[in-house]
PDB file of C-alpha atoms in Angstrom:
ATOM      1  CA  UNK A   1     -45.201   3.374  -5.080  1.00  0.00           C
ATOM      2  CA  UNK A   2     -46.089   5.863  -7.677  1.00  0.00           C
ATOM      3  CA  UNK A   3     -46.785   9.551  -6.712  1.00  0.00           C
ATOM      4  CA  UNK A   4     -50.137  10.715  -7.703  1.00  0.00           C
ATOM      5  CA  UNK A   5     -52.102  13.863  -8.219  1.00  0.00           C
ATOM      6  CA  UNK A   6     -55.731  13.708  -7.456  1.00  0.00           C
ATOM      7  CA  UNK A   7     -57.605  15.844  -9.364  1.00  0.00           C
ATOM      8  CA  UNK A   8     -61.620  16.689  -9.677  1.00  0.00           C
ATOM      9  CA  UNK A   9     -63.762  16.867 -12.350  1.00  0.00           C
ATOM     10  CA  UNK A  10     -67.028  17.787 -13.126  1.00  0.00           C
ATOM     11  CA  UNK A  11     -66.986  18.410 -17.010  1.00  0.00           C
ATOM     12  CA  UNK A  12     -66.961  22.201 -16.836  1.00  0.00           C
ATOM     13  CA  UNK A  13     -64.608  24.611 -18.192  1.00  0.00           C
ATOM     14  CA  UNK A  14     -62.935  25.310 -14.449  1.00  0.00           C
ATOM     15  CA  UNK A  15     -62.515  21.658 -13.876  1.00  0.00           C
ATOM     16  CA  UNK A  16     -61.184  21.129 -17.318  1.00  0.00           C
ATOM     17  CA  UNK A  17     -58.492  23.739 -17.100  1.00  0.00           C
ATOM     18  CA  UNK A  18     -57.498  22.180 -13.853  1.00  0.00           C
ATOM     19  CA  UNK A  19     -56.909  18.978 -15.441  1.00  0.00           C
ATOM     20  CA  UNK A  20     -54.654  20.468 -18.239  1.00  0.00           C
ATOM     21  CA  UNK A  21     -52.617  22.447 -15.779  1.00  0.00           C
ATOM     22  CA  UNK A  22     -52.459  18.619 -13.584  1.00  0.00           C
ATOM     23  CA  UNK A  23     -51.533  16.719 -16.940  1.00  0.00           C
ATOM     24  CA  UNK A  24     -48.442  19.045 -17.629  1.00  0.00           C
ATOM     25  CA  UNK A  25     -47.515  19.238 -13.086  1.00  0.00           C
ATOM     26  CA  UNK A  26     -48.018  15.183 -13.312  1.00  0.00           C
ATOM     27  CA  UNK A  27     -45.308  14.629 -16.497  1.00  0.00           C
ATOM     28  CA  UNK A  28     -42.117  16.200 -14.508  1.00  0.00           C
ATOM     29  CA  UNK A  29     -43.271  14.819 -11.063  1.00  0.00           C
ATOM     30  CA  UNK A  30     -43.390  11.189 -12.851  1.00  0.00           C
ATOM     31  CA  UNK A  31     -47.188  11.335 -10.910  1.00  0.00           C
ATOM     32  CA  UNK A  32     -50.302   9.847 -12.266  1.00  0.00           C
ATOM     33  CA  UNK A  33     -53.814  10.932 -11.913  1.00  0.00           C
ATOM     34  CA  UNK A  34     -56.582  10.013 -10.228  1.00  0.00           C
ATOM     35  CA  UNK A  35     -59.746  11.634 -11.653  1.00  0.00           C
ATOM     36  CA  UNK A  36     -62.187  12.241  -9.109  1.00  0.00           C
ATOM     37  CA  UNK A  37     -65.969  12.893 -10.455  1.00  0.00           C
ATOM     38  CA  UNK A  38     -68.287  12.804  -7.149  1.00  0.00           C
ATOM     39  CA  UNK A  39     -71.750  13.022  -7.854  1.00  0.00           C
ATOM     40  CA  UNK A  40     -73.179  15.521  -5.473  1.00  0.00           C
ATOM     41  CA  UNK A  41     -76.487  14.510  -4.155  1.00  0.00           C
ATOM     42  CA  UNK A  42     -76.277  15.538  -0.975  1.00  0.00           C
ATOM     43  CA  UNK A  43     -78.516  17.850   0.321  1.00  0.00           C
ATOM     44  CA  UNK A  44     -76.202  19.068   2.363  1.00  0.00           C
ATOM     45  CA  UNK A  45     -73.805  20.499  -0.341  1.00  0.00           C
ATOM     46  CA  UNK A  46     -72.784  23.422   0.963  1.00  0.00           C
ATOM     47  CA  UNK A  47     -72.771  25.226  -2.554  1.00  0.00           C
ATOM     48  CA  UNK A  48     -76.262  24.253  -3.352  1.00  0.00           C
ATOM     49  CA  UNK A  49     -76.749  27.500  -3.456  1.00  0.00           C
ATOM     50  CA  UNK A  50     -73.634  28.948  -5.530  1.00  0.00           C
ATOM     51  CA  UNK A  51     -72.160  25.524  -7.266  1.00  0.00           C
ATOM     52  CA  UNK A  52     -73.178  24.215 -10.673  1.00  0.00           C
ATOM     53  CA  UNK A  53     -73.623  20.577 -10.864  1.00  0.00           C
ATOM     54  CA  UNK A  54     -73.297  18.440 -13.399  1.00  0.00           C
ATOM     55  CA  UNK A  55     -76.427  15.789 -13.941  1.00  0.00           C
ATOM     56  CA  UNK A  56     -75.326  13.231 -15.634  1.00  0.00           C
ATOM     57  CA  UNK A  57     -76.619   9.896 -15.662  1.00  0.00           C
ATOM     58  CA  UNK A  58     -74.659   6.949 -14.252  1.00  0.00           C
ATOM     59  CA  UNK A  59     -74.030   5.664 -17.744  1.00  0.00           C
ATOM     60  CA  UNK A  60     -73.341   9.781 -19.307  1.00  0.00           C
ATOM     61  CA  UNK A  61     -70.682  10.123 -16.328  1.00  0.00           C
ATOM     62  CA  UNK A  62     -68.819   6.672 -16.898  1.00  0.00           C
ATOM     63  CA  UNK A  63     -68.704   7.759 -20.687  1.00  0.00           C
ATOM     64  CA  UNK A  64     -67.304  11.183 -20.209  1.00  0.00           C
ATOM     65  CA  UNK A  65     -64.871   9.948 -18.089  1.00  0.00           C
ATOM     66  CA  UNK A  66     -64.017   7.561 -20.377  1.00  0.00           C
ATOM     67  CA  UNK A  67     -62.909   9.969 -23.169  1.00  0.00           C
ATOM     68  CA  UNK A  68     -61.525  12.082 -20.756  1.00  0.00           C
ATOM     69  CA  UNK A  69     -59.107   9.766 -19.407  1.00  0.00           C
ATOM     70  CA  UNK A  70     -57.738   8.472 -22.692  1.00  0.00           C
ATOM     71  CA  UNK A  71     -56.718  11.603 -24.268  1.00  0.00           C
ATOM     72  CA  UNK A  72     -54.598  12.234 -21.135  1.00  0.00           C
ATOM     73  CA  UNK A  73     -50.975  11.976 -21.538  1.00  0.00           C
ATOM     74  CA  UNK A  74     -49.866  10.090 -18.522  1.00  0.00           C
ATOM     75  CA  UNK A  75     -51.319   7.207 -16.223  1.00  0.00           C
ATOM     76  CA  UNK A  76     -54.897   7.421 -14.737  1.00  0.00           C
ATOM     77  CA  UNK A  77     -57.102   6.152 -12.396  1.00  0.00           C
ATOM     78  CA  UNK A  78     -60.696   6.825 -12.833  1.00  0.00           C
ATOM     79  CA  UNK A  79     -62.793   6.734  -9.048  1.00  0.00           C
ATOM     80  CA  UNK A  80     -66.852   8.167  -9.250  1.00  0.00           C
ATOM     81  CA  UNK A  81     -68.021   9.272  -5.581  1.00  0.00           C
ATOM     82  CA  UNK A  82     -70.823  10.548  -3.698  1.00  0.00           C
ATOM     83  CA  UNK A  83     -72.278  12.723  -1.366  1.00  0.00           C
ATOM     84  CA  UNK A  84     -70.472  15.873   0.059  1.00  0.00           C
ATOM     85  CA  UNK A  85     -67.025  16.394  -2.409  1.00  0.00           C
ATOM     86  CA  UNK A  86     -65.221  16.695   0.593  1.00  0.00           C
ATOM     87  CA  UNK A  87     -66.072  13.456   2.446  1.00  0.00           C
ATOM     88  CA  UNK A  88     -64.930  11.695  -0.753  1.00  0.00           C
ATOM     89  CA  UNK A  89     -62.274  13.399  -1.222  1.00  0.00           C
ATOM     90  CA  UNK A  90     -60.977  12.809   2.261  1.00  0.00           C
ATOM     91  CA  UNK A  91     -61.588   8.490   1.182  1.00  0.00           C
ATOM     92  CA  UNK A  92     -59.737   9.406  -1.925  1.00  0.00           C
ATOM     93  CA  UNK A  93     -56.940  10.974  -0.263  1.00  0.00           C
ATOM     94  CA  UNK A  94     -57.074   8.140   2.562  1.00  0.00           C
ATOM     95  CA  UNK A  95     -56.707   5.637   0.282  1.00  0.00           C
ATOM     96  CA  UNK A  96     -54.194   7.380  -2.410  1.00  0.00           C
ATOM     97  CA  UNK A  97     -51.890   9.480  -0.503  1.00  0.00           C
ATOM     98  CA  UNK A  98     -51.332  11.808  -3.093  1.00  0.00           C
ATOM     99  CA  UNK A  99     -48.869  14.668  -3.309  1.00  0.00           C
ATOM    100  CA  UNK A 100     -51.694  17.176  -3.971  1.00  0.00           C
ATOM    101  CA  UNK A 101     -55.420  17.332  -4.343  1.00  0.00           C
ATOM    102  CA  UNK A 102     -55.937  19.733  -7.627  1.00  0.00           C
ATOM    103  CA  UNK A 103     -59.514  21.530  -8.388  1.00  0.00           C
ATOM    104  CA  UNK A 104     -60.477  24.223 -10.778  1.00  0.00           C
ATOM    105  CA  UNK A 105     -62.054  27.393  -9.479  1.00  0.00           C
ATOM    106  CA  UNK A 106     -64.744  28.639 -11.164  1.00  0.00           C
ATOM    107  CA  UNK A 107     -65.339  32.740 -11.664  1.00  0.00           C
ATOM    108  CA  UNK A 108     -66.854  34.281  -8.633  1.00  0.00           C
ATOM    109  CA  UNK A 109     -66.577  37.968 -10.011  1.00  0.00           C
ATOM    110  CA  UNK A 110     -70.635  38.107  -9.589  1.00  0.00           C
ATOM    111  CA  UNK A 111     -71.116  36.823  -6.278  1.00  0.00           C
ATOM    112  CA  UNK A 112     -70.583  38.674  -2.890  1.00  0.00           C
ATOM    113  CA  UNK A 113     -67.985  36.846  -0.951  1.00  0.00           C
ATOM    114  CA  UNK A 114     -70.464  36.182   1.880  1.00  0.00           C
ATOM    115  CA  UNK A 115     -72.438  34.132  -0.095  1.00  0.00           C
ATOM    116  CA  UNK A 116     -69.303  32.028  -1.642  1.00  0.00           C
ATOM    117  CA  UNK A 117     -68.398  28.760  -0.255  1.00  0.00           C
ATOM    118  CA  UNK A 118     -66.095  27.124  -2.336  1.00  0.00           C
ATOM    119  CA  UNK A 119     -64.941  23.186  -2.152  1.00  0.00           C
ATOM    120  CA  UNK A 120     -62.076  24.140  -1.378  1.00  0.00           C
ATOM    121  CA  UNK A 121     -62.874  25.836   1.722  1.00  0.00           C
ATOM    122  CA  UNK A 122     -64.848  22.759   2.617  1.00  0.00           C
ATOM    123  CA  UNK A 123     -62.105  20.605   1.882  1.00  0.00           C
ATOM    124  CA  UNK A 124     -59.856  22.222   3.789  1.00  0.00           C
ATOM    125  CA  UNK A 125     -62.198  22.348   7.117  1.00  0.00           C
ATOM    126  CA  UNK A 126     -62.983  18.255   6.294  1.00  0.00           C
ATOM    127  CA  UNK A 127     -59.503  17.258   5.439  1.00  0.00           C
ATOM    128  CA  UNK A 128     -56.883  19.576   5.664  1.00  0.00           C
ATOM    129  CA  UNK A 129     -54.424  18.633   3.045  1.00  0.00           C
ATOM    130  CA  UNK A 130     -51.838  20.218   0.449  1.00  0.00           C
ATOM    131  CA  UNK A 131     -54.580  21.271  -2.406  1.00  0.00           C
ATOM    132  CA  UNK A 132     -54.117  23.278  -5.393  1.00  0.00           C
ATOM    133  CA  UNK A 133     -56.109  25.535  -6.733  1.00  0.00           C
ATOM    134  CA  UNK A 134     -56.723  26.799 -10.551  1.00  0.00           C
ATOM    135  CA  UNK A 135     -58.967  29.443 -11.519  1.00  0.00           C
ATOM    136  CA  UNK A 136     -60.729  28.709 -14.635  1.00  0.00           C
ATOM    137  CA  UNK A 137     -58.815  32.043 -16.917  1.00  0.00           C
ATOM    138  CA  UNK A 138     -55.409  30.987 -15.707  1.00  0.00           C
ATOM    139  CA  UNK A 139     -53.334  32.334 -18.409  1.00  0.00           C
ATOM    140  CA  UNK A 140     -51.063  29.159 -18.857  1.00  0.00           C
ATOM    141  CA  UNK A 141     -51.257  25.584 -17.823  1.00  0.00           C
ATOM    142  CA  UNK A 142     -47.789  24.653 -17.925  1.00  0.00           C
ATOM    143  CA  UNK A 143     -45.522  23.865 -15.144  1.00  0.00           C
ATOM    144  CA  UNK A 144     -45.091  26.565 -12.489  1.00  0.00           C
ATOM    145  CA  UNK A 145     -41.164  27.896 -12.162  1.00  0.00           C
ATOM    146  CA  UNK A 146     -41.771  31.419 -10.684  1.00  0.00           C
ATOM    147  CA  UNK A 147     -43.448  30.739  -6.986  1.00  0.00           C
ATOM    148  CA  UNK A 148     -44.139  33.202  -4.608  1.00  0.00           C
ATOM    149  CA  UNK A 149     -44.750  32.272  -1.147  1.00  0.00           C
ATOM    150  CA  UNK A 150     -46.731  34.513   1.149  1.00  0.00           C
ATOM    151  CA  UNK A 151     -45.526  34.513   4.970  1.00  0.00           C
ATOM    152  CA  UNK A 152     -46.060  36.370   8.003  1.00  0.00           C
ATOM    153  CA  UNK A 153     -43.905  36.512  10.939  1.00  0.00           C
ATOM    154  CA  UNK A 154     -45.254  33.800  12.814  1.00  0.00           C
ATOM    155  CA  UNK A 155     -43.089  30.822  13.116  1.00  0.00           C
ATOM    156  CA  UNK A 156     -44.764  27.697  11.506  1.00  0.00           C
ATOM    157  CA  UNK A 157     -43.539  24.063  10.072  1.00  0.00           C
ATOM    158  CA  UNK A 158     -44.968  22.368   7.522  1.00  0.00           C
ATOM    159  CA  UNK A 159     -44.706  19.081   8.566  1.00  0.00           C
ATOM    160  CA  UNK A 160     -45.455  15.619   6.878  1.00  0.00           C
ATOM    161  CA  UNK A 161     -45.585  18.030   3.787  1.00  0.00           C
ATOM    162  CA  UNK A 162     -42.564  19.487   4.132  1.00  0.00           C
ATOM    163  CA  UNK A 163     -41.150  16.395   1.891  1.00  0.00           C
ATOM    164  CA  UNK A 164     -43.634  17.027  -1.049  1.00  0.00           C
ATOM    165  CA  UNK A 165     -43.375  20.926  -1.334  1.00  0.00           C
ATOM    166  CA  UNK A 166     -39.731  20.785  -1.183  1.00  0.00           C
ATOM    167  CA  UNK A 167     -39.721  17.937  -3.903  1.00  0.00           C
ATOM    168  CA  UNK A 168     -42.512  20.010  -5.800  1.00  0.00           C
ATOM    169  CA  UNK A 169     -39.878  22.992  -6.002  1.00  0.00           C
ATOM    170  CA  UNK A 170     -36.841  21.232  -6.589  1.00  0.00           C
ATOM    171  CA  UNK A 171     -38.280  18.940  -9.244  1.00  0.00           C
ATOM    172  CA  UNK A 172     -39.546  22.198 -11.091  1.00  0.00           C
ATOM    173  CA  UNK A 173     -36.370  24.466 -10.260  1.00  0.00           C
ATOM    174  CA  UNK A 174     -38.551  27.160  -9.228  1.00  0.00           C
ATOM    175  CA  UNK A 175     -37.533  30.595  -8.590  1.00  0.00           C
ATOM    176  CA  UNK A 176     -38.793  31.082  -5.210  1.00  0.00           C
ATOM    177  CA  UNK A 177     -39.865  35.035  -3.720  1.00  0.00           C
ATOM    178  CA  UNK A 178     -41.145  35.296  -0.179  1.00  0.00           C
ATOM    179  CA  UNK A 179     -43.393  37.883   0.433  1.00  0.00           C
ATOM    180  CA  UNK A 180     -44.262  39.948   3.891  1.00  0.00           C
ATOM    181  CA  UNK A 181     -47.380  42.269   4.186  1.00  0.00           C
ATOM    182  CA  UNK A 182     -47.310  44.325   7.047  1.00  0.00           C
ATOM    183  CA  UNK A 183     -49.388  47.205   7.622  1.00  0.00           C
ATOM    184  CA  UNK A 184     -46.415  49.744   7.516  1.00  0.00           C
ATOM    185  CA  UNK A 185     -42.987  49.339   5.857  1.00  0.00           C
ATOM    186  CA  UNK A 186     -41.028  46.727   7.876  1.00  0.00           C
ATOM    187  CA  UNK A 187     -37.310  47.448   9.476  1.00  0.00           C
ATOM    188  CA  UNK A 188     -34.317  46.362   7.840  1.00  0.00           C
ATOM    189  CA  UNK A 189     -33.803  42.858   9.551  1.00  0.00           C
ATOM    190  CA  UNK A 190     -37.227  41.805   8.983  1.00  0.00           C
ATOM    191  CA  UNK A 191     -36.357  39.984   5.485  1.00  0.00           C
ATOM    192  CA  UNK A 192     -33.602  37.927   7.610  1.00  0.00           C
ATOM    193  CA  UNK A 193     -36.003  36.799  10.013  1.00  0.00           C
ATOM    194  CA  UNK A 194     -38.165  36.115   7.490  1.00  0.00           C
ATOM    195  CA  UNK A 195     -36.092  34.189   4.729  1.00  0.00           C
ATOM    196  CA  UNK A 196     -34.476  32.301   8.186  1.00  0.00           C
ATOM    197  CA  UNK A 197     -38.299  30.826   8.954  1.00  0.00           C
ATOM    198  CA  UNK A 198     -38.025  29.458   4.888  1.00  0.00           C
ATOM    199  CA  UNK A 199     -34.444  27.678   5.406  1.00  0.00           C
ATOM    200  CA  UNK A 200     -35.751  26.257   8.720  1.00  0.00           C
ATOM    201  CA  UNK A 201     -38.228  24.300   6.509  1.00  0.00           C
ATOM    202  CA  UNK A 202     -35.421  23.412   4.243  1.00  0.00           C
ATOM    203  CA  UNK A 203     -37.651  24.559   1.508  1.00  0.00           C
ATOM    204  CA  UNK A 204     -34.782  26.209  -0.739  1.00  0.00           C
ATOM    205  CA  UNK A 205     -32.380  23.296  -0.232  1.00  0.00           C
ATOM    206  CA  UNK A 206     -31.017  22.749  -3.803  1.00  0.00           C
ATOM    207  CA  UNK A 207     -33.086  25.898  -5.402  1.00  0.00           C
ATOM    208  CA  UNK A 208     -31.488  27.063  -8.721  1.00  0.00           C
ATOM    209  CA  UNK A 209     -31.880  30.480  -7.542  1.00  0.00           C
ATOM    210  CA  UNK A 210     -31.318  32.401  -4.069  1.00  0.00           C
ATOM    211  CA  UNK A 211     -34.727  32.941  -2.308  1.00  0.00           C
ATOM    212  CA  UNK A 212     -35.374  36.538  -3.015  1.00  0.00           C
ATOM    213  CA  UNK A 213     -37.754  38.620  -0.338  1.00  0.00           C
ATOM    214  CA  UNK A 214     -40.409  41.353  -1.446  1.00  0.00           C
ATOM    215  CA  UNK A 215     -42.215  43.538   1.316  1.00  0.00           C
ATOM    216  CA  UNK A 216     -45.983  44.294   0.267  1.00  0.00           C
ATOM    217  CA  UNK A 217     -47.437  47.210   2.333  1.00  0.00           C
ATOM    218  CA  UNK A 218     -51.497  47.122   2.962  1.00  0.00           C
ATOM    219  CA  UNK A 219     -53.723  47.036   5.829  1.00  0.00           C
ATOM    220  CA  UNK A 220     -55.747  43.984   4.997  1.00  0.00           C
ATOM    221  CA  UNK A 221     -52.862  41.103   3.914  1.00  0.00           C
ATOM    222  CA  UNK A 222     -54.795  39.557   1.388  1.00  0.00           C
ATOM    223  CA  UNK A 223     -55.321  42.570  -0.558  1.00  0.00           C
ATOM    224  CA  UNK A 224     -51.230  43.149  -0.092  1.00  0.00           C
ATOM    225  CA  UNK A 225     -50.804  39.219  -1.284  1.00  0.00           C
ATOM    226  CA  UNK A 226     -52.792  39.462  -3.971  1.00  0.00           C
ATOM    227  CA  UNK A 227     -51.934  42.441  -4.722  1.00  0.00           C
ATOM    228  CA  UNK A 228     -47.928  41.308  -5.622  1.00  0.00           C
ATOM    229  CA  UNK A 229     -49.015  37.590  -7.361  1.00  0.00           C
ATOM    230  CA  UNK A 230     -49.468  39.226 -10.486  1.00  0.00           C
ATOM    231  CA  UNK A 231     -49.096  36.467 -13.447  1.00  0.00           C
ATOM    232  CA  UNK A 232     -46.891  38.862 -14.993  1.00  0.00           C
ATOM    233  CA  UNK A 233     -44.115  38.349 -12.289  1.00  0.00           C
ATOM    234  CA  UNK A 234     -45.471  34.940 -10.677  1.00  0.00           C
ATOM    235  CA  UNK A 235     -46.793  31.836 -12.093  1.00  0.00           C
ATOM    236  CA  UNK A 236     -48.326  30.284  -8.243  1.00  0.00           C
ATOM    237  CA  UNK A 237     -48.910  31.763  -5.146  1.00  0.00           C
ATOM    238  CA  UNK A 238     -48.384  29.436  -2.096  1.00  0.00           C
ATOM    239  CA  UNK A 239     -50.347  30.772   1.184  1.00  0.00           C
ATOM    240  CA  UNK A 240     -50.731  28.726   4.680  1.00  0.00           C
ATOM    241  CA  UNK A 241     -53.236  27.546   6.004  1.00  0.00           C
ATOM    242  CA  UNK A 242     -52.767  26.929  10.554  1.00  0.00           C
ATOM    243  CA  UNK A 243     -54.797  24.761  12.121  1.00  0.00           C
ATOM    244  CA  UNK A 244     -56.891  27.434  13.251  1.00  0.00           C
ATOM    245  CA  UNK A 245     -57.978  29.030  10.266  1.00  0.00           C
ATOM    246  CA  UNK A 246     -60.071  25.228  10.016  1.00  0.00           C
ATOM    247  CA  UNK A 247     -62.368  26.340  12.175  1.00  0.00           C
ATOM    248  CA  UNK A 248     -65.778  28.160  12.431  1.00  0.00           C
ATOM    249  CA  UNK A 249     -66.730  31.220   9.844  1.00  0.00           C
ATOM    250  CA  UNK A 250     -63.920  32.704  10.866  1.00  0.00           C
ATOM    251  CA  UNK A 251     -61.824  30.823   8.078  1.00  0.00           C
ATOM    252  CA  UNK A 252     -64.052  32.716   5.540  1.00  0.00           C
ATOM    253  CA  UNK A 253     -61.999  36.193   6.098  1.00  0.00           C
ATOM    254  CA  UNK A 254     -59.185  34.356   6.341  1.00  0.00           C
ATOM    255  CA  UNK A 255     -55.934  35.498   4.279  1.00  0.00           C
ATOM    256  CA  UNK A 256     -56.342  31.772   2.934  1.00  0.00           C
ATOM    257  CA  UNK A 257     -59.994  32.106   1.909  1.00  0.00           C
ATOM    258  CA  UNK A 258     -59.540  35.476   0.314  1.00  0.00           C
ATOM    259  CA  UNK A 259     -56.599  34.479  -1.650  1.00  0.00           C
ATOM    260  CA  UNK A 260     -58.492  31.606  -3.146  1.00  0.00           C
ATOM    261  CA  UNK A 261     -61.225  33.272  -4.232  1.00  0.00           C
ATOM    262  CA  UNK A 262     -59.501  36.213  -5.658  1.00  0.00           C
ATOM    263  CA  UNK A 263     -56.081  34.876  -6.985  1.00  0.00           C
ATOM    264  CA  UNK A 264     -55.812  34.956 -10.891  1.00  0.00           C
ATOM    265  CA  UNK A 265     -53.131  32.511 -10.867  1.00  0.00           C
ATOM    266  CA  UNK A 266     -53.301  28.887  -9.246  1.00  0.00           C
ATOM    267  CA  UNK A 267     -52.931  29.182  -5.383  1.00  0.00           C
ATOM    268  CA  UNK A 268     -50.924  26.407  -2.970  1.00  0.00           C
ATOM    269  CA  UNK A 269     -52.457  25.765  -0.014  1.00  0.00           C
ATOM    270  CA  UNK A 270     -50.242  24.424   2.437  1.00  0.00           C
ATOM    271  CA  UNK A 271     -51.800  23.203   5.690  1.00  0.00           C
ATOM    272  CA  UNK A 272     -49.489  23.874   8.609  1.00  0.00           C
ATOM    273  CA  UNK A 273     -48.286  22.679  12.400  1.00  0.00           C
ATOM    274  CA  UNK A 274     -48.057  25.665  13.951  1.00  0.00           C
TER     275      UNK A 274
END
């Protein structure tokens, strides 16, 4: 069966740039596409109040997604949906299995966190599941080969996505960095307990490169994540996302939700076991 990438669209400039940066992941992963539009008439969207919706007719939307699938430079599958974007994105994903579910982010420099609720947030509380995420001024769309993966020191596995991250990684022969925040400069063994939680996942098996380990210092560890996935040094962040984080408003001061709203370079989210 033929790996796929599913991506969403909704015309706009965020969406678009997420399908570039798909189109170029999708050629070295030998993946096709499927291109998601949903149509949100739901009332209970839950960015109604902070989302920008496209309003195209049945017969604009089959059009534009039309064009937009043949100028794309490897296989797609064109799917329209409705409703909440994460109730058809979990049927997509039920129905597709793909490696990753990809979505632009649009700018949220104007709006106060507490009044930002992304899709992927929702996503992630409807169907928790490996999703990428591109923000709309990402400097490049090509393939990502400088990853940085943020960890704490809680043990975790990664589970049925172990296989597709470490396939993701090897395919692109990434240069992987794990990074620790603590609040206070860590002691000298705490990169070997760290880097030993990575090989336990088998996630540098057949890396071009050793796994190399940075220590960010900050008292909130988003700010010390974000802080380090500069797209001078990294091309994607990868963050985790534990089974708790999926529920209540808590998972909107998550490390996971603050790194996806803030991040100026794509962001992994990886949903974990533990």
């Amino acid at each position: 069966m033929t790996p796929s990438l599913l991506i969403l669209t909704d015309f706009f400039q965020a969406a678009d740039r997420a399908l570039d940066y798909a189109t170029n992941l999708a050629a070295p992963l030998g993946a096709r596409l499927v291109l998601l539009h949903v149509r949100r008439d739901s009332i209970l969207d839950p960015e109604i109040l902070t989302g920008t919706f496209s309003n195209l007719s049945q017969e604009a939307t089959n059009l534009a997604l039309s064009r937009v699938a043949s100028d794309l430079a490897v296989p797609v599958v064109v799917e329209i949906g409705h409703g909440r974007v994460a109730v058809a994105v979990a049927d997509a994903v039920s129905r597709h299995h793909p490696l990753l579910v990809v979505l632009g982010r649009a700018d949220y420099a104007d709006i106060p966190d507490e009044l930002v609720h992304t899709t992927a947030l929702d996503i992630l509380r409807t169907a928790p599941y490996p999703l990428l995420v591109v923000p709309a001024a990402v400097a490049t769309t090509a393939p990502p080969q400088r990853v940085l993966l943020a960890l704490d020191r809680e043990a975790f596995t990664l589970g049925d996505y172990a296989g597709m991250a470490r396939h993701l990684l090897n395919t692109l022969g990434a240069k992987l960095t794990v990074v620790h925040v603590a609040a206070h400069p860590g002691p000298a063994d705490r990169a070997a307990e760290v880097l030993e939680s990575v090989r336990w996942t088998g996630l540098a098996i057949d890396l071009p490169t050793p796994v190399r380990f940075r220590h960010s210092t900050a008292t909130a560890p988003a700010e010390g994540i974000l802080a380090v996935a500069q797209p001078e040094d990294y091309d994607l962040v990868v963050v985790l996302a534990r089974p708790r984080s999926f529920w209540g408003e808590l998972f909107h001061h998550s490390v996971t939700a603050q790194v996806l709203k803030h991040s100026t370079i794509p962001v992994l989210v990886l949903p974990t076991e533990a």
